Short mmCIF file of C-alpha atoms in Angstrom, two decimals:
data_model
loop_
_atom_site.label_atom_id
_atom_site.label_comp_id
_atom_site.label_asym_id
_atom_site.label_seq_id
_atom_site.Cartn_x
_atom_site.Cartn_y
_atom_site.Cartn_z
CA UNK A 1 -2.72 -29.98 -30.28
CA UNK A 2 -0.98 -27.85 -32.84
CA UNK A 3 1.96 -26.01 -31.18
CA UNK A 4 1.05 -22.89 -33.09
CA UNK A 5 -2.52 -23.12 -31.78
CA UNK A 6 -1.27 -23.55 -28.23
CA UNK A 7 1.10 -20.63 -28.61
CA UNK A 8 -1.75 -18.45 -29.86
CA UNK A 9 -3.97 -19.51 -26.96
CA UNK A 10 -1.20 -18.67 -24.50
CA UNK A 11 -0.71 -15.30 -26.16
CA UNK A 12 -4.43 -14.57 -25.89
CA UNK A 13 -4.41 -15.45 -22.19
CA UNK A 14 -1.41 -13.19 -21.55
CA UNK A 15 -2.96 -10.28 -23.40
CA UNK A 16 -6.30 -10.72 -21.70
CA UNK A 17 -4.66 -10.72 -18.28
CA UNK A 18 -2.66 -7.60 -19.12
CA UNK A 19 -5.84 -5.86 -20.29
CA UNK A 20 -7.65 -6.80 -17.07
CA UNK A 21 -4.79 -5.50 -14.91
CA UNK A 22 -4.53 -2.27 -16.88
CA UNK A 23 -8.30 -1.91 -16.65
CA UNK A 24 -8.10 -2.18 -12.86
CA UNK A 25 -5.29 0.38 -12.76
CA UNK A 26 -7.23 2.78 -14.95
CA UNK A 27 -10.25 2.46 -12.67
CA UNK A 28 -8.29 4.38 -10.02
CA UNK A 29 -6.02 6.36 -12.40
CA UNK A 30 -8.38 7.52 -15.15
CA UNK A 31 -6.11 10.43 -16.13
CA UNK A 32 -2.99 8.35 -16.67
CA UNK A 33 -2.39 8.80 -20.39
CA UNK A 34 0.50 6.34 -20.54
CA UNK A 35 -1.54 3.56 -19.02
CA UNK A 36 -4.47 4.39 -21.28
CA UNK A 37 -2.20 4.25 -24.31
CA UNK A 38 -0.82 0.87 -23.23
CA UNK A 39 -4.35 -0.40 -22.62
CA UNK A 40 -5.45 0.59 -26.12
CA UNK A 41 -2.38 -1.04 -27.64
CA UNK A 42 -2.82 -4.28 -25.68
CA UNK A 43 -6.54 -4.50 -26.40
CA UNK A 44 -5.86 -4.04 -30.11
CA UNK A 45 -3.23 -6.80 -29.94
CA UNK A 46 -5.74 -8.99 -28.14
CA UNK A 47 -8.39 -8.40 -30.76
CA UNK A 48 -5.94 -9.24 -33.54
CA UNK A 49 -4.77 -12.40 -31.76
CA UNK A 50 -8.34 -13.58 -31.24
CA UNK A 51 -9.22 -12.94 -34.85
CA UNK A 52 -6.12 -14.80 -36.01
CA UNK A 53 -6.96 -17.73 -33.78
CA UNK A 54 -10.59 -17.96 -34.81
CA UNK A 55 -9.76 -17.75 -38.48
CA UNK A 56 -7.32 -20.62 -38.16
CA UNK A 57 -8.80 -22.84 -35.45
CA UNK A 58 -12.43 -21.91 -34.99
CA UNK A 59 -14.42 -19.79 -32.54
CA UNK A 60 -13.23 -19.08 -29.02
CA UNK A 61 -16.71 -18.31 -27.70
CA UNK A 62 -20.02 -20.04 -27.89
CA UNK A 63 -23.45 -18.56 -28.77
CA UNK A 64 -22.12 -16.80 -31.83
CA UNK A 65 -19.98 -14.27 -29.96
CA UNK A 66 -16.95 -15.31 -31.95
CA UNK A 67 -15.84 -13.66 -35.17
CA UNK A 68 -16.26 -16.85 -37.23
CA UNK A 69 -20.01 -17.46 -37.55
CA UNK A 70 -19.63 -19.98 -40.36
CA UNK A 71 -17.85 -22.56 -38.20
CA UNK A 72 -19.67 -22.10 -34.93
CA UNK A 73 -19.70 -25.78 -33.97
CA UNK A 74 -16.04 -26.43 -34.57
CA UNK A 75 -15.24 -25.78 -30.91
CA UNK A 76 -16.52 -29.28 -30.07
CA UNK A 77 -13.55 -30.78 -31.91
CA UNK A 78 -11.02 -28.82 -29.86
CA UNK A 79 -9.47 -30.21 -26.68
CA UNK A 80 -11.13 -29.06 -23.48
CA UNK A 81 -9.11 -26.63 -21.36
CA UNK A 82 -8.21 -29.29 -18.82
CA UNK A 83 -7.00 -31.59 -21.58
CA UNK A 84 -4.26 -29.16 -22.65
CA UNK A 85 -0.85 -29.79 -21.13
CA UNK A 86 0.77 -26.36 -21.05
CA UNK A 87 4.14 -27.72 -19.98
CA UNK A 88 4.65 -29.98 -22.98
CA UNK A 89 4.98 -28.94 -26.58
CA UNK A 90 2.33 -31.47 -27.72
CA UNK A 91 -1.28 -31.80 -26.57
CA UNK B 1 -19.39 13.52 -2.93
CA UNK B 2 -15.72 14.16 -3.31
CA UNK B 3 -13.79 12.04 -5.68
CA UNK B 4 -10.15 10.99 -5.31
CA UNK B 5 -8.03 11.35 -7.29
CA UNK B 6 -9.54 14.51 -8.70
CA UNK B 7 -9.72 14.82 -12.43
CA UNK B 8 -7.70 17.60 -13.99
CA UNK B 9 -4.31 18.57 -15.25
CA UNK B 10 -2.80 19.06 -11.81
CA UNK B 11 -0.74 16.19 -10.43
CA UNK B 12 -2.34 14.22 -7.65
CA UNK B 13 -1.57 15.23 -4.09
CA UNK B 14 -2.69 13.67 -0.90
CA UNK B 15 -6.10 14.98 0.14
CA UNK B 16 -5.03 16.60 3.40
CA UNK B 17 -2.06 18.36 1.86
CA UNK B 18 -4.28 19.50 -0.97
CA UNK B 19 -6.98 20.83 1.31
CA UNK B 20 -4.63 22.83 3.42
CA UNK B 21 -2.49 23.77 0.44
CA UNK B 22 0.72 23.02 2.25
CA UNK B 23 3.31 20.31 2.19
CA UNK B 24 4.15 18.27 5.31
CA UNK B 25 7.38 20.23 5.63
CA UNK B 26 5.51 23.50 5.37
CA UNK B 27 2.96 22.26 7.90
CA UNK B 28 5.73 21.37 10.30
CA UNK B 29 7.36 24.76 9.87
CA UNK B 30 4.07 26.51 10.58
CA UNK B 31 3.48 24.29 13.58
CA UNK B 32 6.89 25.01 15.05
CA UNK B 33 6.49 28.72 14.55
CA UNK B 34 3.15 28.64 16.38
CA UNK B 35 4.35 26.46 19.22
CA UNK B 36 4.10 28.38 22.49
CA UNK B 37 7.22 28.90 24.51
CA UNK B 38 7.55 26.22 27.13
CA UNK B 39 7.91 27.71 30.57
CA UNK B 40 10.51 26.05 32.77
CA UNK B 41 9.14 23.85 35.51
CA UNK B 42 8.53 25.84 38.67
CA UNK B 43 10.98 25.13 41.41
CA UNK B 44 9.82 23.14 44.34
CA UNK B 45 8.53 25.24 47.17
CA UNK B 46 7.78 28.29 45.11
CA UNK B 47 4.32 29.79 45.58
CA UNK B 48 3.19 28.91 42.06
CA UNK B 49 4.47 25.39 42.02
CA UNK B 50 1.04 23.92 42.70
CA UNK B 51 2.38 21.40 45.14
CA UNK B 52 1.25 22.21 48.63
CA UNK B 53 3.11 19.38 50.30
CA UNK B 54 5.73 21.08 52.47
CA UNK B 55 9.28 19.90 52.23
CA UNK B 56 10.44 18.15 55.32
CA UNK B 57 13.25 19.89 57.10
CA UNK B 58 16.53 18.02 56.84
CA UNK B 59 17.38 18.44 60.48
CA UNK B 60 13.97 17.13 61.57
CA UNK B 61 14.39 14.06 59.35
CA UNK B 62 17.73 13.26 60.93
CA UNK B 63 16.25 13.66 64.38
CA UNK B 64 13.33 11.33 63.69
CA UNK B 65 15.57 8.68 62.17
CA UNK B 66 17.96 8.76 65.10
CA UNK B 67 15.09 8.55 67.55
CA UNK B 68 13.73 5.42 65.83
CA UNK B 69 10.36 6.96 65.15
CA UNK B 70 8.51 6.33 61.93
CA UNK B 71 6.96 9.36 60.36
CA UNK B 72 3.34 9.05 59.22
CA UNK B 73 3.67 11.79 56.65
CA UNK B 74 3.81 10.60 53.04
CA UNK B 75 7.09 10.94 51.22
CA UNK B 76 7.18 14.10 49.20
CA UNK B 77 9.03 12.27 46.38
CA UNK B 78 5.77 10.68 45.25
CA UNK B 79 4.41 14.07 44.38
CA UNK B 80 7.43 15.33 42.53
CA UNK B 81 6.80 16.24 38.93
CA UNK B 82 9.57 15.82 36.41
CA UNK B 83 9.90 16.91 32.86
CA UNK B 84 9.59 13.79 30.64
CA UNK B 85 12.88 12.72 29.20
CA UNK B 86 13.23 13.28 25.50
CA UNK B 87 15.88 11.81 23.23
CA UNK B 88 18.52 14.36 22.43
CA UNK B 89 19.02 13.51 18.77
CA UNK B 90 18.93 17.03 17.44
CA UNK B 91 15.36 16.67 16.20
CA UNK B 92 12.75 19.01 17.53
CA UNK B 93 9.99 17.45 19.57
CA UNK B 94 6.49 18.17 18.38
CA UNK B 95 3.69 18.14 20.87
CA UNK B 96 0.09 18.15 19.86
CA UNK B 97 -3.18 16.56 20.90
CA UNK B 98 -1.49 15.00 23.89
CA UNK B 99 0.94 12.93 21.84
CA UNK B 100 4.55 13.49 21.05
CA UNK B 101 6.75 12.31 18.30
CA UNK B 102 10.30 13.00 17.30
CA UNK B 103 12.39 12.56 14.23
CA UNK B 104 10.77 11.29 11.07
CA UNK B 105 7.46 10.62 12.81
CA UNK B 106 7.30 14.28 13.69
CA UNK B 107 6.57 15.20 10.11
CA UNK B 108 3.32 13.22 9.99
CA UNK B 109 0.42 12.85 12.32
CA UNK B 110 0.36 9.88 14.62
CA UNK B 111 -2.25 7.14 14.25
CA UNK B 112 -3.12 8.23 10.73
CA UNK B 113 -3.02 5.72 7.90
CA UNK B 114 -1.36 6.71 4.65
CA UNK B 115 -1.65 4.64 1.48
CA UNK B 116 1.08 5.31 -1.08
CA UNK B 117 -0.33 6.24 -4.45
CA UNK B 118 0.67 3.88 -7.24
CA UNK B 119 2.49 5.50 -10.13
CA UNK B 120 2.62 4.01 -13.60
CA UNK B 121 6.13 2.88 -14.36
CA UNK B 122 7.74 -0.23 -15.75
CA UNK B 123 5.49 -3.17 -16.53
CA UNK B 124 6.41 -6.84 -16.51
CA UNK B 125 6.73 -9.12 -19.48
CA UNK B 126 3.27 -10.46 -20.30
CA UNK B 127 4.14 -14.09 -19.66
CA UNK B 128 5.80 -13.21 -16.38
CA UNK B 129 2.80 -11.05 -15.44
CA UNK B 130 0.42 -13.96 -16.06
CA UNK B 131 2.62 -16.21 -13.91
CA UNK B 132 2.96 -13.72 -11.04
CA UNK B 133 -0.59 -12.45 -11.12
CA UNK B 134 0.18 -8.77 -11.69
CA UNK B 135 1.45 -6.55 -14.45
CA UNK B 136 3.26 -4.24 -12.05
CA UNK B 137 6.60 -5.27 -10.53
CA UNK B 138 5.98 -3.17 -7.41
CA UNK B 139 2.94 -5.33 -6.59
CA UNK B 140 4.63 -8.72 -6.83
CA UNK B 141 4.70 -10.69 -3.62
CA UNK B 142 6.36 -13.97 -2.82
CA UNK B 143 3.75 -16.09 -1.07
CA UNK B 144 4.96 -17.85 2.06
CA UNK B 145 5.70 -21.49 1.58
CA UNK B 146 2.93 -23.70 2.83
CA UNK B 147 3.92 -25.63 5.90
CA UNK B 148 1.98 -28.73 6.71
CA UNK B 149 0.90 -28.69 10.35
CA UNK B 150 3.07 -30.90 12.52
CA UNK B 151 6.03 -30.87 10.14
CA UNK B 152 9.11 -28.73 9.75
CA UNK B 153 8.16 -27.65 6.31
CA UNK B 154 10.05 -30.28 4.31
CA UNK B 155 6.86 -31.85 3.03
#
């Protein structure tokens, strides 16, 4: 697996987790403007990272939810999640 | 249906303090000012003491002991009432609803659960947050190490 691809996947996972945690915080603190600002910033970063990944390596989601409709079936060529060794630099 | 925390520009306060519009310190001050004066315990034998058991005469007790007779009257010590001992640490004792508390516990009500309200502060690095399972450093917990039953924990 391309190290750059793996790095992008890791970045997407980190940003998604941060967005989920901020979302949970905002559920009980809806008036916290700082948290809301951070949430908007992180979600924008996440959207950009996903777009960058899909443009370079194909769609992240099935059923056409990705932003790369022309290469919808490319995901079958990617390694499955359990085939990725996150501790090594290679696949 | 009431909603906590309330929306608005005002900073969040705990519901009870908000309802009564007073801080715990203010509540304590009001409580102390309204506390009735504690009457001293009535002396034994006085008409308003409420204890009808007569005190045995000292000379009679000596006579009965010297004569070897056992008195059938119950000991009056069992009926003595004493003021409960309180720690003398300079803090005022608060009495209410049949419970007492001193010191720090005197500023809050007993047997009432309080959940600290989370405030938005520093957030963790995103990679560290993914590893620890939370974005907030105040919510990180170190899970206890799993100990296999029947071992000392080395395995």
